[in-house]
Short mmCIF file of C-alpha atoms and ligand atoms in Angstrom, two decimals:
data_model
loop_
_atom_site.label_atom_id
_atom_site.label_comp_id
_atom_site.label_asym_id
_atom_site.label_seq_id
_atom_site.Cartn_x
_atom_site.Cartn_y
_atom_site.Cartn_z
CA UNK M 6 13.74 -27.88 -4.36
CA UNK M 7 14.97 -24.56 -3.57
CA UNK M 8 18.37 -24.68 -1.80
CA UNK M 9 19.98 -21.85 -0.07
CA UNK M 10 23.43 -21.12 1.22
CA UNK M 11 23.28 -18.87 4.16
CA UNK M 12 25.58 -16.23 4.21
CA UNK M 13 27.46 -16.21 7.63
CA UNK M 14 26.74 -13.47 9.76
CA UNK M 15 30.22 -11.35 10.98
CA UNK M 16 31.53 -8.21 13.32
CA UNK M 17 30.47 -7.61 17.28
CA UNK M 18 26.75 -7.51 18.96
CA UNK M 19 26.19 -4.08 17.37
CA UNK M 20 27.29 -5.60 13.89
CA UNK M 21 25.22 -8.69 14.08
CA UNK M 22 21.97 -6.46 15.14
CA UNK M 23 22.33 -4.16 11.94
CA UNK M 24 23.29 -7.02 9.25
CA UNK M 25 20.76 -9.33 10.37
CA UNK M 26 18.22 -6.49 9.53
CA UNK M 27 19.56 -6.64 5.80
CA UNK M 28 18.38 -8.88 3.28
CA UNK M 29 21.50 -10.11 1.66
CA UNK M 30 21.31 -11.14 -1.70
CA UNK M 31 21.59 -15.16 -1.46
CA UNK M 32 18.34 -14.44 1.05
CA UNK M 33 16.36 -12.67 -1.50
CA UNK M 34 17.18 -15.22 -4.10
CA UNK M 35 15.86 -17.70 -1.76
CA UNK M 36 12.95 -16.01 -0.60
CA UNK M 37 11.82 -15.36 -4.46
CA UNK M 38 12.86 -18.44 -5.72
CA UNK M 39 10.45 -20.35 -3.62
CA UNK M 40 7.76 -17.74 -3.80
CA UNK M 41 7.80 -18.29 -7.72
CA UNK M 42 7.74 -22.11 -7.23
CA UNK M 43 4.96 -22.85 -4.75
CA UNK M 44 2.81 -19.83 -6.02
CA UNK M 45 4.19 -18.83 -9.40
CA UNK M 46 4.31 -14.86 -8.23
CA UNK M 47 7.60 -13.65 -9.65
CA UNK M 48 9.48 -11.06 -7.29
CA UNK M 49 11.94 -9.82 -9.41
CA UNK M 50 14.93 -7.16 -7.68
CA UNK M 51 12.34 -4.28 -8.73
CA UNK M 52 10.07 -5.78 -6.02
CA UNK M 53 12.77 -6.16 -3.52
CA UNK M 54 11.28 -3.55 -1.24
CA UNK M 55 8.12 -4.95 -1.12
CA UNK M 56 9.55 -8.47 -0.45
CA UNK M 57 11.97 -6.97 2.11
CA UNK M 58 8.94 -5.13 4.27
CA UNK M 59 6.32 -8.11 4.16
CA UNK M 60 9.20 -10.66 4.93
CA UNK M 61 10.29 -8.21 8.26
CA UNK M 62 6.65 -8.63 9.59
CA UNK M 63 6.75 -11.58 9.89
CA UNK M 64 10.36 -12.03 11.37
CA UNK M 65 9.47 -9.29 13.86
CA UNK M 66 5.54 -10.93 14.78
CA UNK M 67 7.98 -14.20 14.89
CA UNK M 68 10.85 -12.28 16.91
CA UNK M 69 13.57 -13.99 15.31
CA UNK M 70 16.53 -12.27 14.75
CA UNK M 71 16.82 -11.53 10.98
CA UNK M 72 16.40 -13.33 7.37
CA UNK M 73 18.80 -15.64 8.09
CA UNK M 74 17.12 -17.24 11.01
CA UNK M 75 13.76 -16.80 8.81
CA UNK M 76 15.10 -18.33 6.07
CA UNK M 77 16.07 -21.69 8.34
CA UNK M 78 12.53 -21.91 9.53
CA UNK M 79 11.16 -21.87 6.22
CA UNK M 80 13.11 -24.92 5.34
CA UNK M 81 11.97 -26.51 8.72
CA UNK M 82 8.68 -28.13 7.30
CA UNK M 83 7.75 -28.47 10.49
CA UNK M 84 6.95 -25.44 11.38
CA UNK M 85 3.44 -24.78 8.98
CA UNK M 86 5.86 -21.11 8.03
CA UNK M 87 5.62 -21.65 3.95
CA UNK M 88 2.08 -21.14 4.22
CA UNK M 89 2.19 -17.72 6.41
CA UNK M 90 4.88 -16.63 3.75
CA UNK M 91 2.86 -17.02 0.95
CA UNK M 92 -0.39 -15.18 2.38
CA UNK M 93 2.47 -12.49 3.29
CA UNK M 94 3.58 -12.29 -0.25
CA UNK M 95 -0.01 -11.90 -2.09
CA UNK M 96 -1.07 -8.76 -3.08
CA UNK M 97 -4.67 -8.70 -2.06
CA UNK M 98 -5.97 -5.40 -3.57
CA UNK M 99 -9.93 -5.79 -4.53
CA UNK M 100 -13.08 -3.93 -4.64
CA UNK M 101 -17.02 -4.58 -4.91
CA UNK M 102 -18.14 -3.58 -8.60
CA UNK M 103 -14.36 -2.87 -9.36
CA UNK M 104 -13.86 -2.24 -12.95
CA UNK M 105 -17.55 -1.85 -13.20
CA UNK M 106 -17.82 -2.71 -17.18
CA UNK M 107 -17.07 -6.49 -16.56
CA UNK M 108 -20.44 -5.73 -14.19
CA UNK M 109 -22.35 -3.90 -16.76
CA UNK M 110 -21.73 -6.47 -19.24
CA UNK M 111 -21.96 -9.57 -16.83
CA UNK M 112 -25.70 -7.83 -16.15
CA UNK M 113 -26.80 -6.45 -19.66
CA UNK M 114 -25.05 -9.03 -22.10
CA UNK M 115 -24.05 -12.07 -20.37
CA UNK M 116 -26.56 -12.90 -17.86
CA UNK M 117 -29.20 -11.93 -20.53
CA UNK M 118 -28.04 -14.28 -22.61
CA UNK M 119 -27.96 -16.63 -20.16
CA UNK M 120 -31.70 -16.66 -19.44
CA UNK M 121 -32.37 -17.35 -23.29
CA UNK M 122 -30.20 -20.21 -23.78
CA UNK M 123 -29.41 -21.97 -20.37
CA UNK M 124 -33.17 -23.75 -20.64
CA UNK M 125 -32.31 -26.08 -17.41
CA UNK M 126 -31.98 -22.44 -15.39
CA UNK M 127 -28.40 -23.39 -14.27
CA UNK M 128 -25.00 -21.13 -14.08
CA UNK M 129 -21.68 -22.05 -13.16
CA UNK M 130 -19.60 -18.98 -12.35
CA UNK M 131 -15.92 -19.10 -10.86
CA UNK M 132 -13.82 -16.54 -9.40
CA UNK M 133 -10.51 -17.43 -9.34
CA UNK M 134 -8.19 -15.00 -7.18
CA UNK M 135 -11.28 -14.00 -5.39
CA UNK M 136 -9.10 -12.16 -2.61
CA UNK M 137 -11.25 -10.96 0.42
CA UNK M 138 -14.69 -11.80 -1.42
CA UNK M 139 -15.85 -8.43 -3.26
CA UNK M 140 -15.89 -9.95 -6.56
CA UNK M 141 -17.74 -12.96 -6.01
CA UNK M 142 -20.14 -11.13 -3.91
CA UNK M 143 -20.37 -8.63 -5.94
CA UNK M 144 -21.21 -11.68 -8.97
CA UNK M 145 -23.84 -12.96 -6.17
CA UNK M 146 -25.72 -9.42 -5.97
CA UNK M 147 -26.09 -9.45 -9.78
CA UNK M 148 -27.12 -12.88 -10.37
CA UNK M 149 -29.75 -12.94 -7.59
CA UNK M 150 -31.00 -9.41 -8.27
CA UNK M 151 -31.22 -10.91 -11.77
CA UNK M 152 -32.19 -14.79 -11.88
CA UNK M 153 -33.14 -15.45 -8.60
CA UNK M 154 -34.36 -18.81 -7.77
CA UNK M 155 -31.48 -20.34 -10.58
CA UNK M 156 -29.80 -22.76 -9.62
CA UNK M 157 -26.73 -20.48 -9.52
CA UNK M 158 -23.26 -21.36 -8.22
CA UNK M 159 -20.12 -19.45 -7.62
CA UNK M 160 -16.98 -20.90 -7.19
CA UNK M 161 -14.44 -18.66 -5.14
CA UNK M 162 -11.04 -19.84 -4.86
CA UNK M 163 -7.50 -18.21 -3.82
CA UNK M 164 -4.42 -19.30 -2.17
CA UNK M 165 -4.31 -17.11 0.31
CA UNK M 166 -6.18 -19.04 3.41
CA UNK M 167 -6.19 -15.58 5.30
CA UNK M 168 -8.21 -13.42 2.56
CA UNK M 169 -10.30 -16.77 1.81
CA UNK M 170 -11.15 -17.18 5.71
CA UNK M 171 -12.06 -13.38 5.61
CA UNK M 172 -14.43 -13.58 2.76
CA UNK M 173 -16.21 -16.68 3.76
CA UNK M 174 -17.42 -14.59 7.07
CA UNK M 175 -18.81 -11.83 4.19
CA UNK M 176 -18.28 -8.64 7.04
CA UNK M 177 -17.07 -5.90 5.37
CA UNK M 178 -16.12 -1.92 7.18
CA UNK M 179 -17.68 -0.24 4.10
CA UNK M 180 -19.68 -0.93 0.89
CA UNK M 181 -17.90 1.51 -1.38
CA UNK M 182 -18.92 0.63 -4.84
CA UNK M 183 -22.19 -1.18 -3.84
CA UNK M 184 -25.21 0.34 -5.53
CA UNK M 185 -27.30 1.56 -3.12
CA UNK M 186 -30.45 -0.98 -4.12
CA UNK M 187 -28.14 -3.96 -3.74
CA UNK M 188 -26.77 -2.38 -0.35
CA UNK M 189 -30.41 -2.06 1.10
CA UNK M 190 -31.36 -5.53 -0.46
CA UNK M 191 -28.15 -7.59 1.08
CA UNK M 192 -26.22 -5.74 3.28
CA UNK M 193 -26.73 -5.77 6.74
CA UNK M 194 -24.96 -3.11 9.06
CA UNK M 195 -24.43 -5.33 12.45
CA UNK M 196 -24.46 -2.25 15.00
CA UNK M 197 -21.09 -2.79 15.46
CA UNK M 198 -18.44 -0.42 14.54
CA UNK M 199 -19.99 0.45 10.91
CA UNK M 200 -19.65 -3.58 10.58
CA UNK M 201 -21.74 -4.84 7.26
CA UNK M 202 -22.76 -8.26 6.88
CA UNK M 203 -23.68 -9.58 3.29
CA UNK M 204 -27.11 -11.21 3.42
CA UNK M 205 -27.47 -15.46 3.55
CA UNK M 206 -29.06 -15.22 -0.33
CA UNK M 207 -26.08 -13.72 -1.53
CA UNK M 208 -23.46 -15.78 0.69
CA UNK M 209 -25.63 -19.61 -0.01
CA UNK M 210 -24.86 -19.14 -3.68
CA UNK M 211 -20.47 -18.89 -3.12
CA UNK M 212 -18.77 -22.09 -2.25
CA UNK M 213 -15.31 -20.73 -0.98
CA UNK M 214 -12.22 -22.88 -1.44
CA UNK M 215 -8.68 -22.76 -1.07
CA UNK M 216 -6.72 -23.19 -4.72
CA UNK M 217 -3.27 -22.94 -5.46
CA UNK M 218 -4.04 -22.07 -9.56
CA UNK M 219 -0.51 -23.67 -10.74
CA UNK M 220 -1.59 -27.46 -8.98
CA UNK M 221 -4.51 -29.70 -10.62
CA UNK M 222 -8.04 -28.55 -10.13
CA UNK M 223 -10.32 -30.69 -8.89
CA UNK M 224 -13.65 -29.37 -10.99
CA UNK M 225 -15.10 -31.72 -13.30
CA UNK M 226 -17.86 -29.60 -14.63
CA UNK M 227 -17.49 -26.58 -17.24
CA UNK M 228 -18.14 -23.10 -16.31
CA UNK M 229 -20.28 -20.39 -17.62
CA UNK M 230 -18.24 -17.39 -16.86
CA UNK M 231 -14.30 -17.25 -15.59
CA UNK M 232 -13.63 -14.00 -14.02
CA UNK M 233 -9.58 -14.51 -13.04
CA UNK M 234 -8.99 -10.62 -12.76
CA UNK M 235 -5.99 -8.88 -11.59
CA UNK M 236 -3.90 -12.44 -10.73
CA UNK M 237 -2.18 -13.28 -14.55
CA UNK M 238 0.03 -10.29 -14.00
CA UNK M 239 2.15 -11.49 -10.57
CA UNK M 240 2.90 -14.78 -13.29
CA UNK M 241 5.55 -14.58 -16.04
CA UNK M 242 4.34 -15.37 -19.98
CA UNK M 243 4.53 -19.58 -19.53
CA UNK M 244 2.60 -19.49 -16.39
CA UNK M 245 -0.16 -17.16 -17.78
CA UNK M 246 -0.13 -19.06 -21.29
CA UNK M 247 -0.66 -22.32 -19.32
CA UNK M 248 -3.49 -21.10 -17.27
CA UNK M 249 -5.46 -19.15 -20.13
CA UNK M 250 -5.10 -22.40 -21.81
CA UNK M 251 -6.49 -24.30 -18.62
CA UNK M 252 -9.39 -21.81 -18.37
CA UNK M 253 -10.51 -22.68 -22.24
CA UNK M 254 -11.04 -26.10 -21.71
CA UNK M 255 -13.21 -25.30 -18.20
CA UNK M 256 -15.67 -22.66 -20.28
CA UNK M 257 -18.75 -23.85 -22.07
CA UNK M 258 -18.47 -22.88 -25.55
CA UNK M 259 -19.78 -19.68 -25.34
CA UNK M 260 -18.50 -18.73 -22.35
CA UNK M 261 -16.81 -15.82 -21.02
CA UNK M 262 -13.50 -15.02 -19.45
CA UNK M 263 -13.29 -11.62 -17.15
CA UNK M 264 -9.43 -11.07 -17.05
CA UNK M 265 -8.12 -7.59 -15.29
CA UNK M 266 -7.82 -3.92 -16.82
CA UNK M 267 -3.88 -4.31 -17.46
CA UNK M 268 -4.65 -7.96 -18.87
CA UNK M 269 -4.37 -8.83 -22.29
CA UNK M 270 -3.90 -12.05 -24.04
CA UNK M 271 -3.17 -10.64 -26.90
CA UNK M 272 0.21 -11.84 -27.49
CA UNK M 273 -0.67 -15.68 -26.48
CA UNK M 274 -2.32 -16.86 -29.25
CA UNK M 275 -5.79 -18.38 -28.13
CA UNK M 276 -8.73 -19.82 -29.59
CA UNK M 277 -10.39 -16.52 -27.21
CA UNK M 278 -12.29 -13.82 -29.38
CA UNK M 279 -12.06 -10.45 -27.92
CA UNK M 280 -15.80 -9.32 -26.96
CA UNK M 281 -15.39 -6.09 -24.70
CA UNK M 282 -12.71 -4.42 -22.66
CA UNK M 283 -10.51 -7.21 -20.87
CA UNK M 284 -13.57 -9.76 -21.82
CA UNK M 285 -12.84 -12.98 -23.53
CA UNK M 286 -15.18 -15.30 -25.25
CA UNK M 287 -14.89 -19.20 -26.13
C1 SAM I 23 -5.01 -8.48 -6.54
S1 SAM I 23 -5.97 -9.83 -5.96
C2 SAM I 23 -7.30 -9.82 -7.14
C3 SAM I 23 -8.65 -9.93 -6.48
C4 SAM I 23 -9.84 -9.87 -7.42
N1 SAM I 23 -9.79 -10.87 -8.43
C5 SAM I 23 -9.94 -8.48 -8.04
O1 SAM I 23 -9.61 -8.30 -9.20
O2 SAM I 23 -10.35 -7.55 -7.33
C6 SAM I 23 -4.98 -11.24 -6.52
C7 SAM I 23 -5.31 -12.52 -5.78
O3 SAM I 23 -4.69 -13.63 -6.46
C8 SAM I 23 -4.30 -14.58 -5.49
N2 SAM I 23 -3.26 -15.47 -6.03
C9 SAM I 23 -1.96 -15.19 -6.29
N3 SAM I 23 -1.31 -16.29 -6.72
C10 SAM I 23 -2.22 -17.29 -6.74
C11 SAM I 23 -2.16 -18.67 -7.09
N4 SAM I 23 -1.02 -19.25 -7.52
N5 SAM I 23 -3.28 -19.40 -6.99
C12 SAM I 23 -4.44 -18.82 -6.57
N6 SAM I 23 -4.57 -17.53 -6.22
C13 SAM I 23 -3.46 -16.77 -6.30
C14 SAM I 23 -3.81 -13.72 -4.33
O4 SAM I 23 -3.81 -14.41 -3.10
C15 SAM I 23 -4.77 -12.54 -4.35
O5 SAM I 23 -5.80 -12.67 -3.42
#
């Protein structure tokens, strides 16, 4: 349980309106204290700023008077705040086809391989952090291009129920990064201020759920292919060690783990080998 001690607000009218605009330490510990325990994203005082300007949208969309008054509605449980706080805190930066290797090698190694060996024409893929949906539909183009009629299934989870609800409608302002076959194949522009809508045979093969990666997971089965890019480096080393470790035991032997460009689990010790740039194998 996170506890805070408020820090009493003092001076006149024209005092109170300028402190309560300040984040006063015992605030900030507060604020990142919790953030680390009900999401495991560590805020330390380097990310102060960042804390500081998502934390005022929300007191100024709330019109409360300052981080004090913020602070005492996050403790009332009441009032459904912890879970706007935590979408305010993620940082939700994604593209289609971003860090296009994983994509070359997901379509010229992996799913290859795939085709050989999985004889019962099944593949379990999860994306894990999947933000506002480019990466898993960006896994969907790929597989269906490649083994359509598979019994294919992505798995899209994140925390965030504001990027999840966003990527579960698929309508995206711009295709950057798209190849141009797959944008003609499934994307749809709906006539509506250069709106794009990612075709049913892409969107029927993602299951999108909401997953907070630090509780149990509810999967039973094992997965062909991880891809948990670009969310390891908001944790500190235990969390990351613990979740690497969690990943192993979901792969299929042989399986392959798609962690982000300023990843590494080098120093972690794993039973992983190292089989191209950010790409793990069990
Ligand atoms: C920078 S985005 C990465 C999106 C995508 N994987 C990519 O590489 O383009 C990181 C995502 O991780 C999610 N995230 C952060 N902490 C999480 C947690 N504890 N459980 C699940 N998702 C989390 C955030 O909500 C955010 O959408």
């Amino acid at each position: 349980m996170v506890s805070l001690v408020i820090p009493r607000l003092s001076g006149d009218i024209f005092g109170l309106l300028s402190n309560s605009l300040i984040m006063q330490d015992a605030e900030f510990q507060y604020l990142s204290q919790l953030a680390f325990q009900k999401s495991g994203i560590v805020i330390n005082g380097s990310k102060r700023d960042m804390l500081y300007g998502r934390v005022m949208k929300r007191i100024r969309h709330l019109r409360l008077s300052g981080f004090s008054a913020y602070c005492e509605l996050l403790q009332d449980s009441y009032t459904g705040e912890l879970s706007e706080f935590i979408n305010a805190i993620t940082t939700n930066l994604t593209a289609f086809f971003r860090e296009e290797y994983h994509f070359d090698f997901l379509q010229k190694v992996a799913l290859p391989e795939f085709k050989s060996n999985n004889t019962d024409k099944k593949l379990r893929i999860w994306s894990a952090g999947c933000s506002t949906g480019q990466e898993p539909y960006s896994i969907a183009m790929s597989i269906e291009s490649q083994l359509p009629h598979w019994d294919a299934k992505i798995l899209a989870t994140d925390l965030d129920s504001d990027v999840l609800c966003r990527a579960q409608h698929g309508i995206y302002a711009d295709l950057v990064g798209i190849p141009i076959a797959y944008r003609t194949q499934y994307c749809s522009d709906m006539n509506t201020h250069h709106q794009y809508v990612m075709d049913e045979k892409v969107k029927q093969l993602i299951s999108f759920k909401q997953l907070n990666l630090l509780e149990p997971w509810p999967m039973t089965g094992l997965f062909d292919v991880i891809f948990c890019r670009n969310v390891l480096i908001y944790f500190n080393d235990e969390t990351k060690k613990k979740l690497v470790q969690r990943f192993y035991s979901l792969l299929k032997p042989g399986g392959y783990l798609f962690i982000g460009h300023s990843e590494s689990l080098q120093s972690y010790n794993t039973h992983f080998s190292l089989v191209g740039q950010t790409i793990y194998q069990r």
